[in-house]
Amino acid sequence: MTADSRRSSRSTLLLAVTLALGAVLLATLVVVTASGHGRSTGPSVAGSATPSPPAPTPERDRLRDLMPPGVRIGTAIDGRALSLDSTYRDVLATEFDTVTAENAMKWRNLEPSEGVYAWVGADQLIDFAQRSRQSVYGHTLVWHNDVPQWVSPDWSPERLRAVLRAHVTAVVSHYRDRVWAWDVVNEALDEDGTLRDTLWLRKLGPGYIADAFRWAHAADPSARLFINDYGTEERSRKSDALLKLVRDLRAQGVPVDGVGFQAHLESARRPAGLAANLRRFAALGVSVAITELDVRVKLPAGPAQLRQQAAVYRDVLAACLSVPACVSLTVWGFTDARSWIPGYHRGYGAACLLDAQYRPKPAHTAMIELLGTRRPRGPGA
Ligand code: XIL
């Protein structure tokens, strides 16, 4: 081999290696580009960064998606949490189809001085509900608590009656067609079944109850009007007395459409005979509703207590679902982060369906399971 031919064969080899390397590089580029497109979630514009999609929120079954038609699932809501806490808002909007103002519609908050109304807090809540396609349950028009200071027990019965009438009329008129049901009279009975000794009873006599219903009906004839109480979930002297009161009111033509059972319960005791009790009220021709359900647990709340709590929540839902007249079930707050229980029942807490980090507790799972077995989800679900 001459020097010339050696040089020429070396350059041929160099050219071949270069070409081969080039081919490998090109092939690598093609593969990288192709696999890059494969991962892409949408059309990408050359030279611009494609924003990655938001991290998916954890999927779970929601109560509002599973409730049978005609039975609302509600919660009390706290105006402060509504404006400050976006997780609270998200859960509220996705889990419930009905809301009750926990405090915003109580007399003291709505009418801080005579004839001067502070609608804004409750209005914000109603606006949120409308945006979230939720109904609003109004709470409450006549109660012995949260009566503003300016309402004086020294007034004459005539003056007191006029003030009560003006309040009921103003509030129901303001929310006409935006509130589907009202707790017109709250907690009118004592534990022994007699009418509770309140300012209203003392000054106006027992007729204040019928009057309040008539005034509310005149202000919004399409709102459903409820009488609401606690400790009436089971058969007792108090629930017997409530039954008689509702029967008598309706016999007099008073527009009482429904009876609300607050259901502030305890995990250690399953309610006995709830469905049968609801049924005897339904037999009067009224709707019934669970209006303030929570199940307090003696702290510390361990797994066994949370399982007992789940059984109570499930029992109450099962009772409501088994009575056709039961039109709604409302829980009194949905997260342990914001519940009235620790502040009002010393040594108790953990009363809600979700824990303080908004994670579902066994009670939520139990309700979902009950709803799921009653009404199987559609194909693909
Ligand atoms: C409670 C609220 O949850 C508390 O935030 C407030 O301080 C007191 O009232 N029965 C009722 C509700 O009808 O209005 C009460 O709500 C709980 C008992």
Coordinates of C-alpha atoms and ligand atoms in Angstrom, one line a residue:
M1 CA 0.0 0.0 0.0
T2 CA 1.5 3.4 -1.0
A3 CA 1.5 6.4 1.3
D4 CA -1.1 8.0 -0.9
S5 CA -3.5 5.0 -0.7
R6 CA -3.0 4.7 3.1
R7 CA -4.0 8.4 3.5
S8 CA -7.0 8.0 1.3
S9 CA -8.3 4.9 3.1
R10 CA -7.8 6.7 6.5
S11 CA -9.9 9.6 5.3
T12 CA -12.6 7.3 4.0
L13 CA -12.7 5.6 7.5
L14 CA -12.9 9.1 9.2
L15 CA -15.7 10.1 6.9
A16 CA -17.6 6.8 7.6
V17 CA -17.2 7.2 11.4
T18 CA -18.3 10.9 11.2
L19 CA -21.3 9.8 9.2
A20 CA -22.2 7.0 11.6
L21 CA -21.9 9.4 14.6
G22 CA -24.0 11.9 12.8
A23 CA -26.7 9.3 12.1
V24 CA -26.7 8.2 15.8
L25 CA -27.0 11.8 16.9
L26 CA -29.9 12.4 14.5
A27 CA -31.7 9.3 15.6
T28 CA -31.3 10.2 19.3
L29 CA -32.8 13.6 18.5
V30 CA -35.7 12.1 16.7
V31 CA -36.4 9.7 19.6
V32 CA -36.1 12.5 22.2
T33 CA -38.4 14.8 20.3
A34 CA -41.0 12.1 19.6
S35 CA -41.1 11.0 23.2
G36 CA -41.3 14.6 24.3
H37 CA -44.5 15.0 22.2
G38 CA -45.8 11.8 23.6
R39 CA -45.8 13.3 27.1
S40 CA -47.3 16.6 26.1
T41 CA -50.9 17.2 27.3
G42 CA -51.9 19.6 24.7
P43 CA -50.8 21.5 21.6
S44 CA -47.5 23.3 22.4
V45 CA -46.3 26.4 20.7
A46 CA -42.7 26.3 19.6
G47 CA -40.5 28.4 21.8
S48 CA -43.2 28.9 24.6
A49 CA -43.2 27.1 27.9
T50 CA -46.3 24.9 28.3
P51 CA -47.8 25.4 31.8
S52 CA -48.2 22.1 33.6
P53 CA -51.8 21.2 34.5
P54 CA -52.9 21.8 38.2
A55 CA -52.3 19.0 40.5
P56 CA -55.5 17.0 40.7
T57 CA -57.5 17.4 43.9
P58 CA -58.0 14.1 45.7
E59 CA -61.1 12.4 44.2
R60 CA -63.7 11.2 46.6
D61 CA -67.4 10.6 46.6
R62 CA -69.4 13.7 47.6
L63 CA -72.6 13.6 49.6
R64 CA -74.4 15.9 47.4
D65 CA -73.9 13.7 44.3
L66 CA -75.3 10.7 46.0
M67 CA -78.4 12.0 47.8
P68 CA -81.7 10.6 46.4
P69 CA -83.8 13.2 44.6
G70 CA -86.0 15.2 47.0
V71 CA -83.7 14.9 50.0
R72 CA -81.3 17.8 50.6
I73 CA -78.0 17.5 52.3
G74 CA -77.1 20.7 54.1
T75 CA -74.6 22.2 56.5
A76 CA -74.5 25.2 58.9
I77 CA -72.0 27.7 57.7
D78 CA -69.7 30.1 59.4
G79 CA -69.4 33.5 57.7
R80 CA -65.8 34.0 58.8
A81 CA -64.6 30.7 57.4
L82 CA -66.5 31.4 54.2
S83 CA -64.6 34.6 53.6
L84 CA -61.1 33.5 54.9
D85 CA -60.7 29.8 54.0
S86 CA -60.6 28.6 50.5
T87 CA -60.6 24.9 51.4
Y88 CA -63.7 25.5 53.5
R89 CA -65.4 27.1 50.5
D90 CA -64.3 24.2 48.2
V91 CA -65.6 21.5 50.5
L92 CA -68.8 23.4 51.2
A93 CA -69.6 23.9 47.5
T94 CA -68.9 20.3 46.5
E95 CA -70.2 18.3 49.4
F96 CA -73.6 20.1 50.2
D97 CA -76.6 21.3 48.3
T98 CA -78.2 23.4 51.1
V99 CA -76.8 25.8 53.7
T100 CA -78.0 27.3 57.0
A101 CA -76.4 30.4 58.4
E102 CA -75.0 29.2 61.8
N103 CA -75.4 32.6 63.3
A104 CA -75.7 35.3 60.5
M105 CA -79.5 35.3 60.4
K106 CA -80.1 35.4 64.2
W107 CA -82.0 38.5 65.3
R108 CA -79.1 40.1 67.2
N109 CA -76.9 39.9 64.1
L110 CA -79.5 40.9 61.6
E111 CA -81.0 43.9 63.4
P112 CA -78.4 45.4 65.8
S113 CA -80.6 48.4 66.5
E114 CA -84.3 48.8 66.1
G115 CA -85.2 49.0 62.4
V116 CA -81.6 49.1 61.3
Y117 CA -80.7 45.9 59.5
A118 CA -77.2 44.5 58.8
W119 CA -77.9 42.3 55.9
V120 CA -74.4 42.1 54.5
G121 CA -73.1 39.0 56.3
A122 CA -76.1 36.9 55.5
D123 CA -76.4 38.3 52.0
Q124 CA -72.8 37.2 51.2
L125 CA -73.7 33.7 52.4
I126 CA -76.8 33.6 50.2
D127 CA -74.8 34.9 47.2
F128 CA -72.2 32.1 47.7
A129 CA -75.1 29.6 48.0
Q130 CA -76.6 30.8 44.7
R131 CA -73.3 30.6 42.9
S132 CA -72.9 27.1 44.2
R133 CA -76.4 26.0 43.3
Q134 CA -77.4 25.5 46.9
S135 CA -80.7 26.2 48.7
V136 CA -80.8 28.3 51.8
Y137 CA -82.5 27.2 55.0
G138 CA -83.3 30.3 57.1
H139 CA -82.4 30.1 60.8
T140 CA -84.1 31.5 62.9
L141 CA -86.9 34.1 63.3
V142 CA -88.2 33.6 66.9
W143 CA -86.0 32.3 69.6
H144 CA -85.3 33.1 73.3
N145 CA -81.5 33.4 72.5
D146 CA -79.8 36.1 70.5
V147 CA -82.5 38.6 71.0
P148 CA -80.8 42.0 70.7
Q149 CA -80.3 44.1 73.9
W150 CA -82.6 46.9 72.6
V151 CA -85.6 44.6 72.8
S152 CA -86.7 45.3 76.3
P153 CA -88.6 43.0 78.7
D154 CA -90.2 46.1 80.2
W155 CA -92.1 47.0 77.1
S156 CA -95.8 46.5 77.0
P157 CA -97.1 43.3 75.3
E158 CA -98.5 45.5 72.4
R159 CA -95.1 47.1 71.8
L160 CA -93.2 43.8 72.0
R161 CA -95.7 42.1 69.6
A162 CA -95.3 45.0 67.1
V163 CA -91.5 44.7 67.3
L164 CA -91.6 40.9 66.8
R165 CA -94.0 41.2 63.9
A166 CA -91.9 43.9 62.3
H167 CA -88.8 41.8 62.6
V168 CA -90.3 38.6 61.2
T169 CA -91.9 40.5 58.3
A170 CA -88.7 42.5 57.4
V171 CA -86.5 39.4 57.4
V172 CA -88.8 37.1 55.5
S173 CA -89.6 39.8 53.0
H174 CA -85.9 40.6 52.4
Y175 CA -85.2 36.9 51.6
R176 CA -88.4 36.2 49.8
D177 CA -87.8 33.6 47.1
R178 CA -84.2 33.1 48.2
V179 CA -84.8 31.1 51.3
W180 CA -86.7 27.8 50.7
A181 CA -87.5 27.1 54.4
W182 CA -87.5 29.0 57.7
D183 CA -87.1 27.9 61.3
V184 CA -89.9 30.2 62.3
V185 CA -89.9 29.3 66.0
N186 CA -86.9 27.7 67.6
E187 CA -86.9 25.7 70.9
A188 CA -90.3 26.7 72.1
L189 CA -90.6 23.7 74.4
D190 CA -89.0 22.8 77.7
E191 CA -87.7 19.4 78.6
D192 CA -90.9 18.4 80.4
G193 CA -93.0 19.3 77.3
T194 CA -94.5 22.6 78.7
L195 CA -94.0 25.7 76.7
R196 CA -90.6 27.2 77.5
D197 CA -90.7 30.2 79.8
T198 CA -89.4 32.9 77.5
L199 CA -89.9 36.6 77.1
W200 CA -92.4 35.8 74.3
L201 CA -94.5 33.4 76.3
R202 CA -94.5 35.6 79.4
K203 CA -95.5 38.8 77.5
L204 CA -97.5 37.5 74.5
G205 CA -98.9 34.2 75.7
P206 CA -98.8 31.0 73.7
G207 CA -100.4 32.7 70.7
Y208 CA -97.0 34.1 69.7
I209 CA -96.2 30.8 68.0
A210 CA -99.2 30.9 65.7
D211 CA -98.7 34.7 65.1
A212 CA -95.1 34.2 64.0
F213 CA -96.1 31.5 61.4
R214 CA -98.9 33.7 60.0
W215 CA -96.6 36.7 59.7
A216 CA -93.9 34.7 58.0
H217 CA -96.4 33.2 55.6
A218 CA -97.8 36.6 54.7
A219 CA -94.2 37.8 53.9
D220 CA -93.3 34.9 51.7
P221 CA -96.2 32.5 50.9
S222 CA -93.9 30.1 49.1
A223 CA -91.4 29.5 51.9
R224 CA -91.7 26.3 53.8
L225 CA -92.2 27.1 57.5
F226 CA -90.8 24.9 60.2
I227 CA -90.9 24.6 64.0
N228 CA -87.5 23.5 65.2
D229 CA -86.4 21.9 68.5
Y230 CA -83.8 19.7 70.2
G231 CA -84.2 16.6 72.3
T232 CA -87.3 15.6 70.3
E233 CA -85.6 13.0 68.1
E234 CA -86.9 10.1 70.1
R235 CA -90.3 9.4 71.7
S236 CA -90.3 11.4 74.9
R237 CA -92.5 13.8 76.9
K238 CA -91.0 16.6 74.9
S239 CA -91.6 15.0 71.5
D240 CA -95.1 14.0 72.5
A241 CA -95.8 17.6 73.4
L242 CA -94.3 18.9 70.1
L243 CA -96.5 16.5 68.2
K244 CA -99.6 17.8 70.0
L245 CA -98.5 21.4 69.5
V246 CA -98.1 20.9 65.7
R247 CA -101.4 19.0 65.5
D248 CA -103.2 21.8 67.3
L249 CA -101.6 24.5 65.3
R250 CA -102.5 22.8 62.0
A251 CA -106.1 22.2 63.2
Q252 CA -106.3 26.0 63.7
G253 CA -105.1 26.5 60.1
V254 CA -101.7 27.9 61.2
P255 CA -99.3 27.5 58.2
V256 CA -96.8 25.0 59.8
D257 CA -95.3 23.0 57.0
G258 CA -92.6 21.2 58.8
V259 CA -90.9 20.0 62.0
G260 CA -87.2 20.3 62.4
F261 CA -85.2 17.9 64.7
Q262 CA -81.9 19.5 65.6
A263 CA -80.2 16.2 66.5
H264 CA -77.2 17.4 68.6
L265 CA -76.3 13.8 69.6
E266 CA -73.5 11.9 71.4
S267 CA -71.4 9.2 70.0
A268 CA -71.9 6.9 73.0
R269 CA -75.7 6.6 72.4
R270 CA -77.4 5.6 69.2
P271 CA -80.8 7.2 68.8
A272 CA -83.6 4.8 69.3
G273 CA -86.8 4.9 67.4
L274 CA -85.9 8.0 65.3
A275 CA -87.5 6.8 62.1
A276 CA -90.7 5.8 63.9
N277 CA -90.8 9.2 65.6
L278 CA -90.3 11.0 62.3
R279 CA -93.1 9.0 60.9
R280 CA -95.7 10.0 63.5
F281 CA -95.0 13.6 62.7
A282 CA -95.2 12.9 59.0
A283 CA -98.6 11.4 59.6
L284 CA -99.8 14.9 60.6
G285 CA -99.2 15.9 57.0
V286 CA -96.0 17.9 57.6
S287 CA -92.5 17.6 56.3
V288 CA -89.7 16.6 58.7
A289 CA -86.1 17.6 58.6
I290 CA -82.9 16.9 60.5
T291 CA -81.7 20.4 61.0
E292 CA -78.5 20.6 63.1
L293 CA -77.0 17.1 63.2
D294 CA -73.7 16.7 65.0
V295 CA -72.3 13.8 67.1
R296 CA -70.0 14.9 69.9
V297 CA -67.4 12.6 71.2
K298 CA -66.0 12.6 74.7
L299 CA -62.3 13.6 74.2
P300 CA -59.9 12.1 73.5
A301 CA -61.6 10.7 70.4
G302 CA -59.9 7.4 69.5
P303 CA -60.7 5.0 66.6
A304 CA -63.4 3.2 68.6
Q305 CA -65.3 6.4 69.4
L306 CA -65.1 7.5 65.8
R307 CA -66.6 4.2 64.7
Q308 CA -69.4 4.7 67.2
Q309 CA -69.9 8.2 65.9
A310 CA -70.0 6.9 62.4
A311 CA -72.8 4.5 63.4
V312 CA -74.8 7.4 64.8
Y313 CA -74.4 9.5 61.7
R314 CA -75.4 6.5 59.6
D315 CA -78.5 5.8 61.7
V316 CA -79.7 9.4 61.3
L317 CA -79.2 9.4 57.6
A318 CA -80.9 5.9 57.3
A319 CA -83.9 7.2 59.3
C320 CA -84.3 10.3 57.2
L321 CA -84.0 8.2 54.0
S322 CA -86.6 5.7 55.2
V323 CA -89.3 8.4 55.8
P324 CA -90.6 9.9 52.5
A325 CA -91.6 13.1 54.4
C326 CA -87.9 13.7 55.4
V327 CA -86.9 16.5 53.1
S328 CA -83.4 17.4 54.3
L329 CA -80.6 16.4 56.6
T330 CA -78.3 19.3 57.7
V331 CA -75.2 18.9 59.7
W332 CA -74.2 21.6 62.2
G333 CA -70.8 22.4 60.6
F334 CA -68.7 19.9 58.6
T335 CA -65.2 20.2 59.9
D336 CA -63.8 19.7 63.4
A337 CA -61.7 22.9 62.7
R338 CA -64.9 24.9 63.1
S339 CA -67.5 23.4 65.4
W340 CA -69.5 25.0 68.3
I341 CA -69.2 21.8 70.4
P342 CA -65.8 22.3 72.2
G343 CA -67.0 25.8 73.2
Y344 CA -70.4 24.7 74.5
H345 CA -69.9 21.1 75.7
R346 CA -66.9 20.9 78.0
G347 CA -64.7 17.8 77.4
Y348 CA -66.4 17.0 74.1
G349 CA -65.4 17.6 70.5
A350 CA -64.6 15.9 67.2
A351 CA -68.3 16.2 66.3
C352 CA -68.2 16.6 62.6
L353 CA -67.9 14.6 59.4
L354 CA -64.4 15.8 58.5
D355 CA -61.5 16.3 60.8
A356 CA -59.7 19.6 61.3
Q357 CA -57.6 19.1 58.2
Y358 CA -60.8 18.4 56.1
R359 CA -60.1 14.7 55.8
P360 CA -63.2 12.5 55.8
K361 CA -63.7 10.6 59.1
P362 CA -65.4 7.2 59.4
A363 CA -68.7 9.0 59.7
H364 CA -68.4 10.5 56.3
T365 CA -67.4 7.2 54.8
A366 CA -70.4 5.5 56.5
M367 CA -72.8 8.0 55.0
I368 CA -71.2 7.6 51.6
E369 CA -71.4 3.9 51.9
L370 CA -75.1 4.0 52.9
L371 CA -75.9 6.3 50.0
G372 CA -73.9 4.2 47.6
T373 CA -75.6 0.9 48.5
R374 CA -79.0 2.5 48.2
R375 CA -78.4 4.1 44.9
P376 CA -75.6 2.5 42.9
R377 CA -73.6 4.9 40.8
G378 CA -74.0 4.9 37.1
P379 CA -71.8 3.0 34.6
G380 CA -68.1 3.9 34.6
A381 CA -68.3 5.4 38.1
Ligands
XIL1 C1 -75.1 27.9 68.1 C2 -73.9 28.2 67.2 O1 -73.4 27.0 66.6 C3 -72.9 28.9 67.9 O2 -71.8 29.4 67.1 C4 -73.4 30.1 68.7 O3 -72.5 30.7 69.4 C5 -74.6 29.6 69.6 O4 -75.6 29.0 68.8 N1 -79.4 25.2 68.6 C6 -79.6 26.2 67.6 C7 -78.4 26.8 67.0 O5 -80.7 26.3 67.2 O6 -78.7 28.1 66.6 C8 -77.3 26.8 68.0 O7 -76.1 27.4 67.3 C9 -77.0 25.5 68.5 C10 -78.2 24.9 69.3

